[in-house]
XYZ file of C-alpha atoms in Angstrom:
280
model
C 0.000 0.000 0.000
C 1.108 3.858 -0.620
C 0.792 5.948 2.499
C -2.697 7.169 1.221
C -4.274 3.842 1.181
C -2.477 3.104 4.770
C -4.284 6.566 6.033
C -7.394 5.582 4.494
C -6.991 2.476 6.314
C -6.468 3.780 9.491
C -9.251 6.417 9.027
C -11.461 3.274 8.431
C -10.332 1.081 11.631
C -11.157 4.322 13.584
C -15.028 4.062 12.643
C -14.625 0.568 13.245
C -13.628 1.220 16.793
C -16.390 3.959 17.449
C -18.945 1.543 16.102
C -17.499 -1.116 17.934
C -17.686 -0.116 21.591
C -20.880 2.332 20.957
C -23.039 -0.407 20.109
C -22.398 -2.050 23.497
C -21.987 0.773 24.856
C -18.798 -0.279 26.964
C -14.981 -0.777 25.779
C -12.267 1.223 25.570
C -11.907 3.771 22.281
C -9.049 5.789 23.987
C -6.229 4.082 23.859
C -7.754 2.075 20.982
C -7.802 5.298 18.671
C -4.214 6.270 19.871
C -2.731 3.045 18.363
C -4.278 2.876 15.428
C -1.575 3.767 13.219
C 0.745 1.427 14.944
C -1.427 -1.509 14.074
C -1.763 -0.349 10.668
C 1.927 0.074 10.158
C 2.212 -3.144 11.566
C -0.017 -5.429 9.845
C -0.377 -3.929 6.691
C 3.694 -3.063 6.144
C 5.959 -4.016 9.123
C 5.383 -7.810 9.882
C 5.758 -10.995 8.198
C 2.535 -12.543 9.106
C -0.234 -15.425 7.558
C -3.913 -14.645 7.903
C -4.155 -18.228 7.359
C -3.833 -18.433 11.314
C -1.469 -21.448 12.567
C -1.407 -20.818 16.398
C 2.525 -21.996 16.616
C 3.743 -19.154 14.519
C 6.825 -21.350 12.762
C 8.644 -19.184 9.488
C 5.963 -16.277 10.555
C 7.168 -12.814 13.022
C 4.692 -13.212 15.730
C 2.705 -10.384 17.714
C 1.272 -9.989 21.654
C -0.605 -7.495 22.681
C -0.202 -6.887 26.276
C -2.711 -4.131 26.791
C -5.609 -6.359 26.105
C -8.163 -3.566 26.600
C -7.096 -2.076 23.537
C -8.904 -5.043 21.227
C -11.370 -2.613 19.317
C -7.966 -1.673 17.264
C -6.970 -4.895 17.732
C -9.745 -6.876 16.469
C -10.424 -3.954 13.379
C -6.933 -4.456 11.833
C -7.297 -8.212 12.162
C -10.229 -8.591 10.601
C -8.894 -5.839 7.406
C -6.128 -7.494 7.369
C -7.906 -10.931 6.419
C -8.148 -13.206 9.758
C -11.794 -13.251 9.968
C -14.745 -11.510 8.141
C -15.414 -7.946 8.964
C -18.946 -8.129 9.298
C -17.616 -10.772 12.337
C -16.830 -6.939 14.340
C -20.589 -6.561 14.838
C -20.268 -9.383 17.475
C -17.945 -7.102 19.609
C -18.268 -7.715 23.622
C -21.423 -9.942 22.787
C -22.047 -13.350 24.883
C -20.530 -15.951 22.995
C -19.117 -13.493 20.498
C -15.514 -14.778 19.480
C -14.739 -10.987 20.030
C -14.800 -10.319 23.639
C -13.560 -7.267 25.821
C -10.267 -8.645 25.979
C -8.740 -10.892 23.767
C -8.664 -14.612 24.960
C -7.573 -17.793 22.958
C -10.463 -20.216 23.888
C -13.041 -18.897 21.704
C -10.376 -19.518 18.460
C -10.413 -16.333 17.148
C -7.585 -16.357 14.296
C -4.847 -13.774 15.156
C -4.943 -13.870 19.023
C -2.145 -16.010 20.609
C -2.690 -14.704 24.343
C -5.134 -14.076 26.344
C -4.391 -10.354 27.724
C -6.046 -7.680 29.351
C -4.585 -8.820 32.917
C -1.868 -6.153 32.680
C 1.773 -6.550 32.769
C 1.613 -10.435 31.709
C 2.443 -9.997 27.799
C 5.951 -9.172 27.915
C 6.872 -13.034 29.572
C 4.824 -14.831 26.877
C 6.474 -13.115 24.338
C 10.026 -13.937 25.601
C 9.148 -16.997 25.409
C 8.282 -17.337 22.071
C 11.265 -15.838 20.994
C 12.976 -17.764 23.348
C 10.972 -20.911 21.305
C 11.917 -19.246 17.735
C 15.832 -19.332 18.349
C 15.438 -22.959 19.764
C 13.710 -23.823 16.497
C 16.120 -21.834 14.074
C 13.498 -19.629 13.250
C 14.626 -15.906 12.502
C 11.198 -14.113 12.691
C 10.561 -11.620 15.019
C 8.347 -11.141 18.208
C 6.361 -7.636 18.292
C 4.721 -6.819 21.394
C 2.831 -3.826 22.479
C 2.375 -2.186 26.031
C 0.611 0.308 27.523
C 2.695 3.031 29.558
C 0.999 3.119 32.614
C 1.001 -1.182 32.243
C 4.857 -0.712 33.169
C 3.699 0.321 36.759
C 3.360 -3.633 37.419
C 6.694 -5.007 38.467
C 6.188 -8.120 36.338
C 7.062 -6.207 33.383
C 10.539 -5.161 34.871
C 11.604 -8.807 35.781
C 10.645 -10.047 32.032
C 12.748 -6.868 31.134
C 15.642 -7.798 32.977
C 15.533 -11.111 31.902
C 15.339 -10.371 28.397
C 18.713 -8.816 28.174
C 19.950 -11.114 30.367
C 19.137 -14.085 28.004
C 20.131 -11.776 24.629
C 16.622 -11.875 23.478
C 17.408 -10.077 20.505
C 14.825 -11.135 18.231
C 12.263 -9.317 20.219
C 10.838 -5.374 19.745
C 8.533 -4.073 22.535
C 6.760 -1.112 22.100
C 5.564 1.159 24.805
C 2.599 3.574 24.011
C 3.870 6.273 25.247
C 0.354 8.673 25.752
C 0.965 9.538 29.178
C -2.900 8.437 30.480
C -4.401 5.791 32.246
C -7.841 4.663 33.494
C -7.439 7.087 36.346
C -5.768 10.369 35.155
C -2.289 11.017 33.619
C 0.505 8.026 34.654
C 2.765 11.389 36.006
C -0.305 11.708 38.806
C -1.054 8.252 39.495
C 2.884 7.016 39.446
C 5.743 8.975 37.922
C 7.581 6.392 35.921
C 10.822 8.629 35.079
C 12.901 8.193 32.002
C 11.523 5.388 30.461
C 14.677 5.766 28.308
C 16.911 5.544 30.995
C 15.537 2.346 32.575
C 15.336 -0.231 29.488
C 19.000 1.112 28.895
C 19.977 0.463 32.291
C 18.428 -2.889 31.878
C 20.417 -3.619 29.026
C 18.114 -2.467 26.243
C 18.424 -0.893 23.008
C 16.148 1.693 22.802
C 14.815 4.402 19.958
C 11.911 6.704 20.645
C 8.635 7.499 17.224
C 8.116 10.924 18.236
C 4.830 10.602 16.533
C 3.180 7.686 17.279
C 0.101 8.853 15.173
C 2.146 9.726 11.817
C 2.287 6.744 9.858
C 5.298 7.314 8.297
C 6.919 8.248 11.753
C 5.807 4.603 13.019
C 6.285 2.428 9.803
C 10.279 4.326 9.598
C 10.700 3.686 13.079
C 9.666 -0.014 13.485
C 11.878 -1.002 10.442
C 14.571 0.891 12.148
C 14.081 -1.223 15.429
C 14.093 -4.184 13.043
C 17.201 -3.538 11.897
C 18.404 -3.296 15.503
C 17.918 -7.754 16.116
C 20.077 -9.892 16.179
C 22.791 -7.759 17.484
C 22.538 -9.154 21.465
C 20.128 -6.931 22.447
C 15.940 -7.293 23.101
C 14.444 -3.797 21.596
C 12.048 -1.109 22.907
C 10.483 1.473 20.659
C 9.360 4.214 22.699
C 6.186 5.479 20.808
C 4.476 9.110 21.421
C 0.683 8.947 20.890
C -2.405 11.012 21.917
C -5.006 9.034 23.174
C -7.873 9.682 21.314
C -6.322 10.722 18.629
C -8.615 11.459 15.179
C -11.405 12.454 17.477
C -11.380 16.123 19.097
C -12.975 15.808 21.842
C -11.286 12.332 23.558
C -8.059 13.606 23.019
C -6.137 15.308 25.922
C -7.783 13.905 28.453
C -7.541 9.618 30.493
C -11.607 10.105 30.234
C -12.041 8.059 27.049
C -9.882 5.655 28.403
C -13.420 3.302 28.958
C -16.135 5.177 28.044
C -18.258 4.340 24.828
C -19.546 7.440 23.227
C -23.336 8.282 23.285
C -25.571 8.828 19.685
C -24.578 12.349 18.977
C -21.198 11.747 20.211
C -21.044 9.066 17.963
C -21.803 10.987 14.450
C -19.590 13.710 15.601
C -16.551 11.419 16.123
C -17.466 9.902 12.815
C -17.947 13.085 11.179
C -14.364 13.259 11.694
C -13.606 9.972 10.496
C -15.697 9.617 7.219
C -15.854 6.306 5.601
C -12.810 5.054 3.197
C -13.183 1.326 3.246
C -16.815 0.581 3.909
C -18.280 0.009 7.155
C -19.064 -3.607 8.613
């Protein structure tokens, strides 16, 4: 795809997230609108992936998401991407929908490897599959993505540590780096520092997306962190986003963070977003 059809894309898996959480009126369009160009960038130029969905992953780069909550984005790009019909995202959060509020393997859903949404868990898994990839000879990558206020659970640091410990080099983390949480901005609820700083310290090599909402920004910097494996370190992309982002009124503020938008809220965020792709 040129960068136009990727934006059109990405315009598209926004209305797909609105529509998504509206119609059950629960879910979280925050953090899921903040991301969206990093899932685009991802499935649609970054990673070597199958739709046809193999849940061991051999001669394929692999992908966790750790902040589970975010599965409106996740769930959109899957679907566009070819992993299950779109018309399949009208089922979102719906009992015995194979889309539920946070991503779980049970119900087979192709493209979910994890069950996630219990934060700071997603980081171990994925060592291990890269871990599993250099016992098989495999050189594919592992892509993860975490939430910044996630890193306040002290799991994450241990997986951290151990990652550089072990030369998990065929692994790139990236950290969503839009300063919110479900309870106000992560420098109110805990200060967190230099991110920077600490995954250094921990033996890390680390480069930062400015914009985590320009696609070029993100599809330039996650190649660059590709080229960055293999070299006996694990790798974290530090990636600035607004949550919200696309829609004017849930941006600058954690209170979209879970909270659907009403009717009129609805058209007015969509307004915003018109329709590229065709709706589900």
């Amino acid at each position: 795809m040129d960068i136009k059809q990727l934006e059109n894309f990405a315009i598209q898996v926004r209305r797909d997230i609105l529509r998504q959480v509206h119609k059950v009126d629960s879910g979280h369009p925050g953090g899921s609108l903040g991301c969206t160009e990093f899932f685009t960038a991802l499935y649609q130029e970054v990673m070597q992936h199958n739709p046809e969905f193999n849940m061991d992953g051999i001669g394929e780069d692999l992908f966790f998401l750790s902040n589970g909550h975010i599965s409106p984005v996740f769930y959109s790009v899957l679907a566009r991407s070819g992993y299950f019909p779109v018309e399949e995202l009208n089922t979102f959060r719906l009992i015995n929908s194979r889309l539920q509020g946070h991503p779980t393997t049970h119900e087979g859903l192709p493209g979910v490897r994890v069950a996630s949404g219990s934060l700071g868990q997603g980081m171990s898994v994925a060592i291990g599959a890269a871990q599993a990839k250099k016992l098989n000879k495999d050189s594919h990558l592992v892509f993860t993505l975490h939430g910044d206020g996630e890193l306040q659970e002290g799991q994450n640091w241990e997986a951290i540590m151990y990652a550089a410990g072990n030369k998990v080099d065929n692994l790139i983390s990236t950290i969503d780096l839009n300063g919110q949480q479900i309870d106000g901005s992560t420098d109110n609820v805990l200060p967190m520092g230099s991110l920077k700083a600490k995954f250094e310290a921990f033996g890390w090599d680390v480069l930062e997306i400015e914009n985590g909402n320009d696609l070029k920004q993100v599809i330039n910097g996650l190649n660059e962190a590709k080229a960055r494996t293999g070299k006996g370190k694990p790798v974290c992309v530090l990636m600035h986003s607004e949550m919200g982002h696309g829609v004017d009124f849930m941006m600058h503020t954690h209170a979209w963070h879970g909270k659907a938008p009403n009717d009129e809220q609805l058209e007015k965020a969509l307004a915003q977003n018109p329709e590229t792709l065709g709706d589900y």
